[in-house]
Amino acid sequence: MDMGNQHPSLRRLQEIQKEVKSMEQQVTGFSGLPNDKSYKNLERMLMKQLFEIDSVDTEGRGDVQQARKRAAQETERLLKELEQNASHPHRMEIQNIFQEAQSLVEEKIVPFYSGGTCETEEFEEGIQDIILRLTHVKTGGKVSLRKARYHTLAKICAVQEIIEDCTKTQSSLPLPEDAHPSVARINAIMCEVNKARGTLIALLMGVSGDETCRHLSCVLSGLTAALDALDVCGRTDIRNYRREVVEDINKLLKYLDLEEEADAARAFDLGQNHSIIEIEKVLTRMREIKDELLQAQSPPELYLSSKTELQGLIGQLDQVSLERNPCIREARRRAVIAVQTLITHVDLKEALEKRRAFAGEEHPSHRAVWNILGHLSEILGEVLSFDGNRTDKNYIRLEELLTKQLLALDAVDPQGEEKCKAARKQAVKLAQSILSYLDLKSDEWEY
């Protein structure tokens, strides 16, 4: 339709819809909380557009009424999506875990930068548990949840790195002040850098209400300028010392731009991450090998070549860069377990094939263990093909079958036979590992 001949009310509604549309990406990707300033700004802008829509005079025209209704519905949809993103149960779960990390930092780390002691071992243990729990928060593919999880992990991992770097440098710094007149000034600056490190940790974890990123950036830049102005008189050792302190400052500065850089690079979208793509390639090939083995007319002919290739896939996974990202580390861990489980399946099949060719007598208890291993081999084949969650009937059936085999193993009496005891112990470990792998496959984890 020619805009020049269009009714003014329709033109106004189109302008409003265009403005609302421009906010859609911000709403879809909103990863904050209801009390965040950015949430309130988005909510206010959308409400303003809703009032604008409501103020458009339809003059009794049906086409204008329909256009106004559509514009209002779209704006209300975005308002609802914004609210859902900010109050999603998994977003609340992420926030609750982050609050635990805040408490841990306040209790174990912040006192150290105020002159107290630093309990790094307890902190490391606690923070690793928090990181692991965050990697297991389900996002359902929602951009907002992926961003929230990524940003939270990025902050916590940054704090972890800062503390690790601090403990590494403490042993070599500072130099004795009588080594050179500039050393006293470098030592003083290093003390300021250490204070800034504590401030940065507090900022990243949101436990500092007085400091801002901008002010800290100015402080650190000023310290760099002060170091650059020092005359080290060609002394290599002093120059190296100064360089180390400058490098410390630069490391701290990079953490101040953590969130903005991550958004710009879409680092939260791990589906496009090179390491994840490499892991997925390995898993795809592993599944192809699994299908070939399970469908083969004569599987024993494939055992050797399959195991060799699967071992090669483990080697490829070892080469995958983790990028200090817990989600990538977890994805690789799961992939390694999947490949190793298939290798175990092949090993078990081979062992059962060899036993069939064994014609000699054996202890009844040993025979009972082998019979159970045969059942476990069949169950493992089903577990390898299982693709569901823990509410599936097939999951419950497989879990019951594995529990039944564990009970059967418990009932085997070795009658003092050491060989039988060892065989039963290995069979129990195998059954438990299959059960663990079934749980792993069905927990609906995602990166």
mmCIF file of C-alpha atoms in Angstrom, residues 65-334:
data_model
loop_
_atom_site.group_PDB
_atom_site.id
_atom_site.type_symbol
_atom_site.label_atom_id
_atom_site.label_comp_id
_atom_site.label_asym_id
_atom_site.label_seq_id
_atom_site.Cartn_x
_atom_site.Cartn_y
_atom_site.Cartn_z
ATOM 1 C CA GLN A 65 -8.902 -1.724 15.170
ATOM 2 C CA GLN A 66 -7.363 -5.003 13.935
ATOM 3 C CA ALA A 67 -3.943 -3.366 13.439
ATOM 4 C CA ARG A 68 -4.066 -1.879 16.931
ATOM 5 C CA LYS A 69 -5.056 -5.248 18.390
ATOM 6 C CA ARG A 70 -2.133 -7.005 16.645
ATOM 7 C CA ALA A 71 0.340 -4.349 17.786
ATOM 8 C CA ALA A 72 -0.896 -4.611 21.383
ATOM 9 C CA GLN A 73 -0.682 -8.421 21.315
ATOM 10 C CA GLU A 74 2.896 -8.372 20.042
ATOM 11 C CA THR A 75 3.961 -5.849 22.705
ATOM 12 C CA GLU A 76 2.213 -7.843 25.440
ATOM 13 C CA ARG A 77 3.933 -11.001 24.158
ATOM 14 C CA LEU A 78 7.348 -9.378 24.576
ATOM 15 C CA LEU A 79 6.446 -8.105 28.049
ATOM 16 C CA LYS A 80 5.426 -11.624 29.030
ATOM 17 C CA GLU A 81 8.611 -13.122 27.540
ATOM 18 C CA LEU A 82 10.730 -10.566 29.406
ATOM 19 C CA GLU A 83 9.035 -11.483 32.678
ATOM 20 C CA GLN A 84 9.404 -15.224 31.990
ATOM 21 C CA ASN A 85 13.110 -14.876 31.142
ATOM 22 C CA ALA A 86 13.814 -12.970 34.349
ATOM 23 C CA SER A 87 11.807 -15.279 36.616
ATOM 24 C CA HIS A 88 12.328 -18.644 34.891
ATOM 25 C CA PRO A 89 12.843 -21.418 37.503
ATOM 26 C CA HIS A 90 16.233 -22.312 36.013
ATOM 27 C CA ARG A 91 17.237 -18.631 36.040
ATOM 28 C CA MET A 92 16.393 -18.603 39.740
ATOM 29 C CA GLU A 93 18.445 -21.784 40.174
ATOM 30 C CA ILE A 94 21.451 -20.083 38.539
ATOM 31 C CA GLN A 95 21.032 -17.081 40.838
ATOM 32 C CA ASN A 96 20.767 -19.249 43.958
ATOM 33 C CA ILE A 97 23.992 -21.061 43.062
ATOM 34 C CA PHE A 98 25.685 -17.720 42.360
ATOM 35 C CA GLN A 99 24.619 -16.465 45.800
ATOM 36 C CA GLU A 100 26.345 -19.508 47.316
ATOM 37 C CA ALA A 101 29.500 -18.504 45.420
ATOM 38 C CA GLN A 102 29.142 -14.947 46.740
ATOM 39 C CA SER A 103 28.945 -16.240 50.317
ATOM 40 C CA LEU A 104 31.998 -18.440 49.736
ATOM 41 C CA VAL A 105 34.030 -15.498 48.378
ATOM 42 C CA GLU A 106 32.953 -13.236 51.233
ATOM 43 C CA GLU A 107 33.874 -15.877 53.810
ATOM 44 C CA LYS A 108 37.136 -17.276 52.363
ATOM 45 C CA ILE A 109 38.631 -14.675 49.985
ATOM 46 C CA VAL A 110 37.567 -11.098 50.798
ATOM 47 C CA PRO A 111 39.082 -11.218 54.335
ATOM 48 C CA PHE A 112 42.488 -12.043 52.819
ATOM 49 C CA TYR A 113 42.578 -8.740 50.899
ATOM 50 C CA SER A 114 41.628 -6.940 54.091
ATOM 51 C CA GLY A 115 44.620 -8.311 55.970
ATOM 52 C CA GLY A 116 43.186 -11.682 57.049
ATOM 53 C CA THR A 117 44.064 -15.228 56.033
ATOM 54 C CA CYS A 118 43.113 -16.972 52.793
ATOM 55 C CA GLU A 119 41.754 -20.533 52.986
ATOM 56 C CA THR A 120 42.397 -21.451 49.344
ATOM 57 C CA GLU A 121 41.946 -25.223 49.730
ATOM 58 C CA GLU A 122 38.458 -24.917 51.217
ATOM 59 C CA PHE A 123 37.613 -22.248 48.652
ATOM 60 C CA GLU A 124 38.828 -24.395 45.735
ATOM 61 C CA GLU A 125 36.801 -27.385 46.897
ATOM 62 C CA GLY A 126 33.663 -25.294 47.359
ATOM 63 C CA ILE A 127 34.005 -23.401 44.082
ATOM 64 C CA GLN A 128 34.554 -26.608 42.069
ATOM 65 C CA ASP A 129 31.286 -27.991 43.423
ATOM 66 C CA ILE A 130 29.488 -24.742 42.503
ATOM 67 C CA ILE A 131 30.942 -24.776 38.972
ATOM 68 C CA LEU A 132 29.889 -28.395 38.455
ATOM 69 C CA ARG A 133 26.334 -27.638 39.582
ATOM 70 C CA LEU A 134 26.140 -24.639 37.257
ATOM 71 C CA THR A 135 27.218 -26.725 34.254
ATOM 72 C CA HIS A 136 24.291 -29.057 34.999
ATOM 73 C CA VAL A 137 21.619 -26.331 35.018
ATOM 74 C CA LYS A 138 19.285 -27.071 32.107
ATOM 75 C CA THR A 139 18.733 -24.249 29.595
ATOM 76 C CA GLY A 140 16.375 -25.972 27.148
ATOM 77 C CA GLY A 141 18.188 -24.140 24.354
ATOM 78 C CA LYS A 142 16.847 -20.751 25.541
ATOM 79 C CA VAL A 143 19.276 -17.937 24.689
ATOM 80 C CA SER A 144 18.452 -16.078 27.906
ATOM 81 C CA LEU A 145 19.291 -19.078 30.114
ATOM 82 C CA ARG A 146 22.419 -19.921 28.136
ATOM 83 C CA LYS A 147 23.645 -16.357 28.574
ATOM 84 C CA ALA A 148 22.823 -16.321 32.284
ATOM 85 C CA ARG A 149 24.631 -19.613 32.881
ATOM 86 C CA TYR A 150 27.623 -18.577 30.775
ATOM 87 C CA HIS A 151 28.025 -15.154 32.420
ATOM 88 C CA THR A 152 27.716 -16.650 35.906
ATOM 89 C CA LEU A 153 30.290 -19.332 35.118
ATOM 90 C CA ALA A 154 32.577 -16.746 33.497
ATOM 91 C CA LYS A 155 32.578 -14.592 36.651
ATOM 92 C CA ILE A 156 33.205 -17.505 39.009
ATOM 93 C CA CYS A 157 35.936 -18.997 36.790
ATOM 94 C CA ALA A 158 37.550 -15.542 36.512
ATOM 95 C CA VAL A 159 37.732 -15.312 40.306
ATOM 96 C CA GLN A 160 39.215 -18.803 40.377
ATOM 97 C CA GLU A 161 41.874 -17.772 37.818
ATOM 98 C CA ILE A 162 42.701 -14.536 39.675
ATOM 99 C CA ILE A 163 43.315 -16.438 42.908
ATOM 100 C CA GLU A 164 45.392 -19.106 41.116
ATOM 101 C CA ASP A 165 47.536 -16.406 39.468
ATOM 102 C CA CYS A 166 47.948 -14.634 42.797
ATOM 103 C CA THR A 167 49.229 -17.768 44.573
ATOM 104 C CA LYS A 168 51.674 -18.461 41.715
ATOM 105 C CA THR A 169 53.231 -14.974 41.782
ATOM 106 C CA GLN A 170 53.459 -14.646 45.573
ATOM 107 C CA SER A 171 56.491 -16.940 45.704
ATOM 108 C CA SER A 172 58.662 -14.819 43.358
ATOM 109 C CA LEU A 173 57.562 -11.282 44.272
ATOM 110 C CA PRO A 174 58.524 -8.782 45.624
ATOM 111 C CA LEU A 175 62.273 -8.102 45.236
ATOM 112 C CA PRO A 176 64.341 -6.708 48.152
ATOM 113 C CA GLU A 177 64.221 -2.898 48.156
ATOM 114 C CA ASP A 178 67.998 -2.491 48.465
ATOM 115 C CA ALA A 179 68.449 -4.046 45.001
ATOM 116 C CA HIS A 180 67.636 -0.739 43.230
ATOM 117 C CA PRO A 181 65.967 2.627 44.074
ATOM 118 C CA SER A 182 63.036 1.802 41.728
ATOM 119 C CA VAL A 183 62.265 -1.447 43.521
ATOM 120 C CA ALA A 184 60.636 0.317 46.490
ATOM 121 C CA ARG A 185 58.216 2.069 44.125
ATOM 122 C CA ILE A 186 57.473 -1.155 42.213
ATOM 123 C CA ASN A 187 56.839 -2.947 45.507
ATOM 124 C CA ALA A 188 54.437 -0.189 46.578
ATOM 125 C CA ILE A 189 52.616 -0.417 43.239
ATOM 126 C CA MET A 190 52.452 -4.192 43.594
ATOM 127 C CA CYS A 191 50.713 -3.732 46.956
ATOM 128 C CA GLU A 192 48.179 -1.488 45.210
ATOM 129 C CA VAL A 193 47.724 -4.145 42.503
ATOM 130 C CA ASN A 194 47.034 -6.713 45.219
ATOM 131 C CA LYS A 195 44.358 -4.448 46.719
ATOM 132 C CA ALA A 196 42.905 -3.957 43.225
ATOM 133 C CA ARG A 197 42.805 -7.742 42.837
ATOM 134 C CA GLY A 198 40.625 -7.997 45.934
ATOM 135 C CA THR A 199 38.419 -5.158 44.672
ATOM 136 C CA LEU A 200 38.051 -6.874 41.274
ATOM 137 C CA ILE A 201 37.003 -10.153 42.901
ATOM 138 C CA ALA A 202 34.406 -8.289 44.969
ATOM 139 C CA LEU A 203 33.135 -6.501 41.825
ATOM 140 C CA LEU A 204 32.887 -9.687 39.761
ATOM 141 C CA MET A 205 30.969 -11.410 42.527
ATOM 142 C CA GLY A 206 28.749 -8.419 43.281
ATOM 143 C CA VAL A 207 29.827 -8.147 46.916
ATOM 144 C CA SER A 208 31.166 -4.577 46.663
ATOM 145 C CA GLY A 209 28.741 -1.694 46.814
ATOM 146 C CA ASP A 210 31.295 1.156 46.814
ATOM 147 C CA GLU A 211 33.569 0.443 43.841
ATOM 148 C CA THR A 212 32.800 0.578 40.095
ATOM 149 C CA CYS A 213 34.471 -1.100 37.119
ATOM 150 C CA ARG A 214 35.201 2.283 35.546
ATOM 151 C CA HIS A 215 37.004 3.601 38.630
ATOM 152 C CA LEU A 216 39.009 0.391 39.037
ATOM 153 C CA SER A 217 40.018 0.555 35.370
ATOM 154 C CA CYS A 218 41.293 4.113 35.904
ATOM 155 C CA VAL A 219 43.235 3.030 39.010
ATOM 156 C CA LEU A 220 44.902 0.128 37.182
ATOM 157 C CA SER A 221 45.718 2.274 34.129
ATOM 158 C CA GLY A 222 47.276 4.849 36.458
ATOM 159 C CA LEU A 223 49.455 2.159 38.057
ATOM 160 C CA THR A 224 50.623 1.055 34.596
ATOM 161 C CA ALA A 225 51.536 4.657 33.746
ATOM 162 C CA ALA A 226 53.472 4.979 37.022
ATOM 163 C CA LEU A 227 55.439 1.819 36.212
ATOM 164 C CA ASP A 228 56.191 3.022 32.670
ATOM 165 C CA ALA A 229 57.612 6.259 34.101
ATOM 166 C CA LEU A 230 60.175 4.484 36.290
ATOM 167 C CA ASP A 231 63.854 4.601 35.340
ATOM 168 C CA VAL A 232 65.298 1.107 35.668
ATOM 169 C CA CYS A 233 68.733 2.161 34.303
ATOM 170 C CA GLY A 234 69.173 -0.830 32.029
ATOM 171 C CA ARG A 235 68.923 -3.335 34.883
ATOM 172 C CA THR A 236 67.491 -6.521 33.307
ATOM 173 C CA ASP A 237 66.312 -8.023 36.609
ATOM 174 C CA ILE A 238 64.454 -4.834 37.599
ATOM 175 C CA ARG A 239 62.999 -4.472 34.112
ATOM 176 C CA ASN A 240 61.722 -8.070 34.256
ATOM 177 C CA TYR A 241 60.262 -7.420 37.704
ATOM 178 C CA ARG A 242 58.439 -4.344 36.398
ATOM 179 C CA ARG A 243 57.205 -6.325 33.396
ATOM 180 C CA GLU A 244 55.739 -9.007 35.676
ATOM 181 C CA VAL A 245 53.775 -6.395 37.629
ATOM 182 C CA VAL A 246 52.538 -4.785 34.379
ATOM 183 C CA GLU A 247 51.419 -8.213 33.141
ATOM 184 C CA ASP A 248 49.513 -8.713 36.407
ATOM 185 C CA ILE A 249 47.729 -5.387 35.854
ATOM 186 C CA ASN A 250 46.858 -6.276 32.236
ATOM 187 C CA LYS A 251 45.392 -9.605 33.365
ATOM 188 C CA LEU A 252 43.151 -7.790 35.832
ATOM 189 C CA LEU A 253 42.070 -5.247 33.208
ATOM 190 C CA LYS A 254 40.885 -7.975 30.819
ATOM 191 C CA TYR A 255 38.419 -9.254 33.428
ATOM 192 C CA LEU A 256 36.662 -5.879 33.535
ATOM 193 C CA ASP A 257 35.444 -6.370 29.938
ATOM 194 C CA LEU A 258 34.455 -9.984 30.494
ATOM 195 C CA GLU A 259 30.699 -9.687 29.982
ATOM 196 C CA GLU A 260 30.737 -7.267 27.036
ATOM 197 C CA GLU A 261 33.304 -9.348 25.124
ATOM 198 C CA ALA A 262 31.335 -12.543 25.724
ATOM 199 C CA ASP A 263 28.142 -11.000 24.332
ATOM 200 C CA ALA A 264 29.922 -9.550 21.306
ATOM 201 C CA ALA A 265 31.504 -12.915 20.460
ATOM 202 C CA ARG A 266 28.331 -14.895 21.383
ATOM 203 C CA ALA A 267 30.592 -17.017 23.587
ATOM 204 C CA PHE A 268 27.496 -18.330 25.386
ATOM 205 C CA ASP A 269 26.386 -20.071 22.165
ATOM 206 C CA LEU A 270 28.482 -23.198 22.575
ATOM 207 C CA GLY A 271 26.763 -24.833 19.609
ATOM 208 C CA GLN A 272 29.079 -22.714 17.440
ATOM 209 C CA ASN A 273 32.155 -23.314 19.598
ATOM 210 C CA HIS A 274 35.078 -25.012 17.787
ATOM 211 C CA SER A 275 35.807 -27.393 20.689
ATOM 212 C CA ILE A 276 32.165 -28.467 20.949
ATOM 213 C CA ILE A 277 32.038 -29.019 17.182
ATOM 214 C CA GLU A 278 35.106 -31.295 17.458
ATOM 215 C CA ILE A 279 33.490 -33.227 20.324
ATOM 216 C CA GLU A 280 30.287 -33.645 18.307
ATOM 217 C CA LYS A 281 32.287 -34.985 15.339
ATOM 218 C CA VAL A 282 33.837 -37.625 17.587
ATOM 219 C CA LEU A 283 30.426 -38.580 19.013
ATOM 220 C CA THR A 284 28.936 -38.841 15.518
ATOM 221 C CA ARG A 285 31.663 -41.259 14.433
ATOM 222 C CA MET A 286 31.323 -43.205 17.707
ATOM 223 C CA ARG A 287 27.591 -43.672 17.035
ATOM 224 C CA GLU A 288 28.335 -44.906 13.503
ATOM 225 C CA ILE A 289 30.779 -47.503 14.879
ATOM 226 C CA LYS A 290 28.206 -48.524 17.505
ATOM 227 C CA ASP A 291 25.525 -49.035 14.839
ATOM 228 C CA GLU A 292 27.931 -51.053 12.688
ATOM 229 C CA LEU A 293 28.753 -53.328 15.626
ATOM 230 C CA LEU A 294 25.151 -53.806 16.777
ATOM 231 C CA GLN A 295 23.846 -54.489 13.255
ATOM 232 C CA ALA A 296 26.736 -56.608 11.929
ATOM 233 C CA GLN A 297 26.032 -60.207 10.878
ATOM 234 C CA SER A 298 29.452 -61.253 12.204
ATOM 235 C CA PRO A 299 30.542 -58.705 14.859
ATOM 236 C CA PRO A 300 33.818 -60.475 15.849
ATOM 237 C CA GLU A 301 35.300 -59.521 12.485
ATOM 238 C CA LEU A 302 34.881 -55.838 13.441
ATOM 239 C CA TYR A 303 36.186 -55.989 17.020
ATOM 240 C CA LEU A 304 39.862 -55.230 16.367
ATOM 241 C CA SER A 305 39.348 -52.429 13.809
ATOM 242 C CA SER A 306 36.546 -50.891 15.904
ATOM 243 C CA LYS A 307 38.615 -50.817 19.097
ATOM 244 C CA THR A 308 41.576 -49.305 17.267
ATOM 245 C CA GLU A 309 39.412 -46.514 15.848
ATOM 246 C CA LEU A 310 37.666 -45.924 19.177
ATOM 247 C CA GLN A 311 41.038 -45.555 20.919
ATOM 248 C CA GLY A 312 41.908 -43.010 18.238
ATOM 249 C CA LEU A 313 38.708 -41.095 19.065
ATOM 250 C CA ILE A 314 39.783 -40.972 22.735
ATOM 251 C CA GLY A 315 43.066 -39.447 21.516
ATOM 252 C CA GLN A 316 41.140 -36.812 19.521
ATOM 253 C CA LEU A 317 39.112 -35.904 22.613
ATOM 254 C CA ASP A 318 42.327 -35.504 24.614
ATOM 255 C CA GLN A 319 43.428 -32.871 22.079
ATOM 256 C CA VAL A 320 40.240 -30.792 22.385
ATOM 257 C CA SER A 321 40.881 -27.339 23.863
ATOM 258 C CA LEU A 322 38.830 -26.768 27.027
ATOM 259 C CA GLU A 323 39.251 -22.949 26.804
ATOM 260 C CA ARG A 324 38.941 -22.922 30.623
ATOM 261 C CA ASN A 325 35.222 -23.460 30.066
ATOM 262 C CA PRO A 326 33.533 -25.883 32.519
ATOM 263 C CA CYS A 327 30.748 -26.701 30.025
ATOM 264 C CA ILE A 328 33.295 -27.759 27.388
ATOM 265 C CA ARG A 329 35.152 -29.777 30.031
ATOM 266 C CA GLU A 330 31.901 -31.530 30.990
ATOM 267 C CA ALA A 331 31.013 -32.163 27.323
ATOM 268 C CA ARG A 332 34.427 -33.750 26.759
ATOM 269 C CA ARG A 333 34.159 -35.837 29.941
ATOM 270 C CA ARG A 334 30.815 -37.233 28.814
#
